[in-house]
Tab-separated table of C-alpha atoms in Angstrom:
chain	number	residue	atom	x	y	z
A	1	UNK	CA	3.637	-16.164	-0.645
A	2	UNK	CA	3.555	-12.527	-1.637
A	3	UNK	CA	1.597	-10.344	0.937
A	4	UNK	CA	1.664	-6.299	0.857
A	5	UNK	CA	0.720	-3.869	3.902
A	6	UNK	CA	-1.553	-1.038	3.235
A	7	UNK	CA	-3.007	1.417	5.430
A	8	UNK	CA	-2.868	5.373	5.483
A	9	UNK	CA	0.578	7.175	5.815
A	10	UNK	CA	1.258	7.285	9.336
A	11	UNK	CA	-0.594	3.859	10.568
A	12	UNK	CA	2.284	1.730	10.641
A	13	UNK	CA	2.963	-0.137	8.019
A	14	UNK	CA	7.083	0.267	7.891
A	15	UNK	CA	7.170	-0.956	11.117
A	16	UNK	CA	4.743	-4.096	11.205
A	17	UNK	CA	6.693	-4.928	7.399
A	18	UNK	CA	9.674	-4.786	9.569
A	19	UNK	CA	8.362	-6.861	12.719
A	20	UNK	CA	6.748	-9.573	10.741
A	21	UNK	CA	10.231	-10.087	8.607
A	22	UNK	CA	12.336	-10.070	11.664
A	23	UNK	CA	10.032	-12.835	12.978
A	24	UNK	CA	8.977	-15.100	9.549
A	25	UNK	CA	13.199	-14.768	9.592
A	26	UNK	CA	13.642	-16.029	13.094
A	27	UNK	CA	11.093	-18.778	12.535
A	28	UNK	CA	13.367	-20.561	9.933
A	29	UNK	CA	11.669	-18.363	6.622
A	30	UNK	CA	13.294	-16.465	3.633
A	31	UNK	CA	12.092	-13.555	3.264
A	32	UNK	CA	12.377	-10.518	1.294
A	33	UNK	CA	11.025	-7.235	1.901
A	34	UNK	CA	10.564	-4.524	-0.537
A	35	UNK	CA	8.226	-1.288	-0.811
A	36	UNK	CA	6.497	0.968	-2.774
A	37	UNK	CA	7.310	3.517	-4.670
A	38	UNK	CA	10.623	1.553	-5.051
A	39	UNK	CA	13.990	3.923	-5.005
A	40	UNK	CA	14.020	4.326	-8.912
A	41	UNK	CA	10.519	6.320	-8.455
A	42	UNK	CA	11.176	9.858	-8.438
A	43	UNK	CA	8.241	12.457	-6.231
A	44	UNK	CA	8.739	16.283	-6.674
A	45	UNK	CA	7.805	18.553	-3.670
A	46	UNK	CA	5.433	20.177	-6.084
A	47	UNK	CA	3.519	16.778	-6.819
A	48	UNK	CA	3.121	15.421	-3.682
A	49	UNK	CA	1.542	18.899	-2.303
A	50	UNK	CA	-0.850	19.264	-5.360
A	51	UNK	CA	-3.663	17.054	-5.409
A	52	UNK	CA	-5.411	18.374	-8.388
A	53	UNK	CA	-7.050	15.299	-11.247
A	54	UNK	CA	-4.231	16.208	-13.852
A	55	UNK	CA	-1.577	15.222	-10.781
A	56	UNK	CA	-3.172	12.039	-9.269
A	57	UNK	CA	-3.718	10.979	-13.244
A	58	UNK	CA	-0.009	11.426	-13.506
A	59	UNK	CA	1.069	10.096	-10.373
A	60	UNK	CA	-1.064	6.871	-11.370
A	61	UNK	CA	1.020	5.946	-14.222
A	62	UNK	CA	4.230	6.613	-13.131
A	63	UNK	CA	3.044	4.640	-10.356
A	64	UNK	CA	1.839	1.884	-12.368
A	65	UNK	CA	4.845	2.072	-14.274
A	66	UNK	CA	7.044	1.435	-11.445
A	67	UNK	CA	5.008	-1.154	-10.144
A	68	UNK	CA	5.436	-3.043	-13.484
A	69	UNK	CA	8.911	-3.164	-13.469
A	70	UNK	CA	8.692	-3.592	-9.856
A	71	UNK	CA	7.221	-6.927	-10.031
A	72	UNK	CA	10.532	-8.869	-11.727
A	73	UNK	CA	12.187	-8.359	-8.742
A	74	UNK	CA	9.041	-9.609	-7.017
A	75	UNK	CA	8.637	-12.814	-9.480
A	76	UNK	CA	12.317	-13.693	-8.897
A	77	UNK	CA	11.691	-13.983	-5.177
A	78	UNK	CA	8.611	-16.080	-5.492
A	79	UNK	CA	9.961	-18.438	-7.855
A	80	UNK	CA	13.154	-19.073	-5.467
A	81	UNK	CA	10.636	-19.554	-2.564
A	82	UNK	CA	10.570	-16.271	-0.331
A	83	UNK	CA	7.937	-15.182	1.279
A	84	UNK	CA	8.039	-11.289	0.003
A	85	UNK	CA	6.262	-8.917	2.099
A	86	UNK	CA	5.836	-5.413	0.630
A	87	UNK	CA	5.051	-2.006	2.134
A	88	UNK	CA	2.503	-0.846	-0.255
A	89	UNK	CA	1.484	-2.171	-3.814
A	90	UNK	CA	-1.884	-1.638	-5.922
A	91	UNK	CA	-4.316	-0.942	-3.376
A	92	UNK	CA	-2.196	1.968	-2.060
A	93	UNK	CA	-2.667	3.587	-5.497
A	94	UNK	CA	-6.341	2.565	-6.231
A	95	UNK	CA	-7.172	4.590	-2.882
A	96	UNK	CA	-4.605	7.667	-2.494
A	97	UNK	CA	-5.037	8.447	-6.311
A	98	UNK	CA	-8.599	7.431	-6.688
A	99	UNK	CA	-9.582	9.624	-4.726
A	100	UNK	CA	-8.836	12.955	-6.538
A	101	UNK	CA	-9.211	11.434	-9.804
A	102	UNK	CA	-12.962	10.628	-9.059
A	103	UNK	CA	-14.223	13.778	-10.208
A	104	UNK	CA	-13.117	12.548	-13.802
A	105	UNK	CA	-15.460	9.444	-13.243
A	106	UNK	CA	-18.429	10.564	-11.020
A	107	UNK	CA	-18.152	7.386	-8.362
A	108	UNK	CA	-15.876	5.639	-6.586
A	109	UNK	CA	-16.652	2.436	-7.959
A	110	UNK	CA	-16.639	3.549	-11.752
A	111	UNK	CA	-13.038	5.234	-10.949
A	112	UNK	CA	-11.508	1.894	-9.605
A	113	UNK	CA	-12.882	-0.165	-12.328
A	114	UNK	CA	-10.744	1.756	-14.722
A	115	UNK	CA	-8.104	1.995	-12.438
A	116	UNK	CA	-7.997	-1.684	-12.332
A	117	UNK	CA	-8.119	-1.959	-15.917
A	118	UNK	CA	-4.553	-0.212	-16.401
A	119	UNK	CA	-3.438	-2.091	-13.803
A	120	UNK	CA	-3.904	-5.506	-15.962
A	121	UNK	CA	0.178	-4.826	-17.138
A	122	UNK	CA	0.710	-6.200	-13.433
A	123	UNK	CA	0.612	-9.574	-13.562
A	124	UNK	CA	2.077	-10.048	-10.275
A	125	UNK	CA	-0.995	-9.931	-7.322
A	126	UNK	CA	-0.469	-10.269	-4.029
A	127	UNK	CA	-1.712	-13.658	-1.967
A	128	UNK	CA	-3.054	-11.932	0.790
A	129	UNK	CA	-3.316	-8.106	2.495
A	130	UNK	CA	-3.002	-6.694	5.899
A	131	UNK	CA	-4.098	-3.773	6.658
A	132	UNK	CA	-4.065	-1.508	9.247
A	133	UNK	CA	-6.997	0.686	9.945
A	134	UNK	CA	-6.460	4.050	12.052
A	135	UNK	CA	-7.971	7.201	12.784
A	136	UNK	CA	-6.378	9.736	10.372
A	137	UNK	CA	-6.307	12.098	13.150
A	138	UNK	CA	-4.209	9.401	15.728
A	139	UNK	CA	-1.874	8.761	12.111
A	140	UNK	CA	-1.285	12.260	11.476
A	141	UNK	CA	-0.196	12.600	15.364
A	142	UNK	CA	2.407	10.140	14.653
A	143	UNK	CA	3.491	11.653	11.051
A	144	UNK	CA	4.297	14.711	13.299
A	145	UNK	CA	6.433	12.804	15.988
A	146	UNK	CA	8.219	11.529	13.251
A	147	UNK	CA	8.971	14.619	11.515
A	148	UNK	CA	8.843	12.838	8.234
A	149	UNK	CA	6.305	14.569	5.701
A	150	UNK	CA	5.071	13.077	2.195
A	151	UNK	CA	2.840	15.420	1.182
A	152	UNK	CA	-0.205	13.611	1.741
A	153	UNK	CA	-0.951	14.497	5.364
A	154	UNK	CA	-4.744	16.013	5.248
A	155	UNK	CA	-7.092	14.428	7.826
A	156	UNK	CA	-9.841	15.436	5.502
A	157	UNK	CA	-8.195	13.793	2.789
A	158	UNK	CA	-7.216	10.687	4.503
A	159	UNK	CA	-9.982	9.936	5.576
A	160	UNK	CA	-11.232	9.751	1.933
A	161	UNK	CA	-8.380	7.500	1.589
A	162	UNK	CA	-9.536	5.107	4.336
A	163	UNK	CA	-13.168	4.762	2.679
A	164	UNK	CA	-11.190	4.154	-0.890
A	165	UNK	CA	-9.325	0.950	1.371
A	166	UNK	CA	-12.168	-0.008	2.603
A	167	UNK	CA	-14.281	-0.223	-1.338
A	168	UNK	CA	-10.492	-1.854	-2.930
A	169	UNK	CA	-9.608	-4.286	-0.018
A	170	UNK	CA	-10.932	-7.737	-1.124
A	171	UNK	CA	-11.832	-10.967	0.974
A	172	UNK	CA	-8.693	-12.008	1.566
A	173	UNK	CA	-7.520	-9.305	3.413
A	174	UNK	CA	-6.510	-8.893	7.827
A	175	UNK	CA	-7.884	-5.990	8.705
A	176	UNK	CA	-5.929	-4.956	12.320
A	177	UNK	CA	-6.397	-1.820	14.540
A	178	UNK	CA	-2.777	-0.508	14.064
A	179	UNK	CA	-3.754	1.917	17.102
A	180	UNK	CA	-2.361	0.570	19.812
A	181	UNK	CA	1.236	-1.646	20.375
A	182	UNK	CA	3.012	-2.632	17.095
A	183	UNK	CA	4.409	-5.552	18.778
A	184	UNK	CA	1.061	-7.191	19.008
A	185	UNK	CA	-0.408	-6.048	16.499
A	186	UNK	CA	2.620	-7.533	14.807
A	187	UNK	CA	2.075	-11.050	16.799
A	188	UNK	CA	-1.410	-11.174	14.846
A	189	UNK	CA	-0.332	-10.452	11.618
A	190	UNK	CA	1.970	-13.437	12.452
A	191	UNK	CA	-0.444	-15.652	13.397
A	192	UNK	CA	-2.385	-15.030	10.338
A	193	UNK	CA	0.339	-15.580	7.828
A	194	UNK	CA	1.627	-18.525	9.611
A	195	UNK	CA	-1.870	-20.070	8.908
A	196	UNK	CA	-1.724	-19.331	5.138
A	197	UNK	CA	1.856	-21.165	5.167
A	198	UNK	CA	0.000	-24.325	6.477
């Protein structure tokens, strides 16, 4: 089973990747847990502060890129029988690039559909989604606890990012209000997978 976490920077999604392995670990499963951009992915200071078209264009492919040779790593684990849990994949790039390269496209929905369409090198698709919804406000609150900064924290613009989520995310996606404890919002995420395992 391949499932990735999404949600806006700030909302959890290290954490409850973390949680859920610990636990689909303890429980007897093999797991391995990656992420996205993966470590060979390289991020100037200058483009993760710009968010002009030409940049989130850019920023697409590369991502893309990475994502395609991302996903031998990914296959391998499958075929041996892991359960792979990622912290970010597609969706994550559909919404936080989408967004700025709209303009080019004139709708949400006609920029996705050809974001989609260079996305068809990734043969690897996830089983299954969770994400976790949050005010950008509450997420930008914890970014700042943290002290960690990707470039990306704009409550104006993550909130844009949220609505792109919320167009991308398909059927088979747990949405959870990552607000409040990880630990149980960790214990539903659980419960969730352990039913797709069935």
């Amino acid at each position: 089973m391949f499932i990735a976490v999404e949600g806006i920077d700030g909302s959890g999604k290290t954490t409850l990747t973390r949680l859920i392995g610990d636990r689909l670990s303890k429980g007897g499963h093999k797991v391995h847990l990656t992420r996205e951009p993966t470590e060979r992915f390289r991020m100037s200071d200058d483009e993760s502060t710009r968010h002009d078209v030409q940049t989130a264009i850019e920023l697409f492919f590369r991502f893309t890129e990475d994502r395609f040779h991302h996903q031998a790593s990914i296959r391998e684990n499958l075929e041996i029988g892991n359960i792979v849990l990622t912290d970010r994949y597609i969706a994550s790039s559909l919404a936080y690039q989408g967004v700025l390269i709209e303009p080019v496209f004139g709708s949400p929905q006609e920029t996705v559909e050809w974001m989609l369409q260079v996305s068809r090198i990734i043969e690897v698709l996830t089983d299954s989604t969770i994400y976790l919804d949050i005010e950008p406000e509450t997420a930008l609150k914890r970014i700042g606890n943290r002290g960690k900064y990707s470039g990306f924290e704009n409550a104006a613009y993550l909130s844009k990012v949220r609505e792109y989520y919320r167009i991308v995310l398909d059927r088979n996606t747990l949405f959870l209000d990552s607000t409040g404890d990880m630990e149980e919002v960790a214990e539903n995420a659980l419960e969730y997978i352990v039913k797709k395992l069935c």
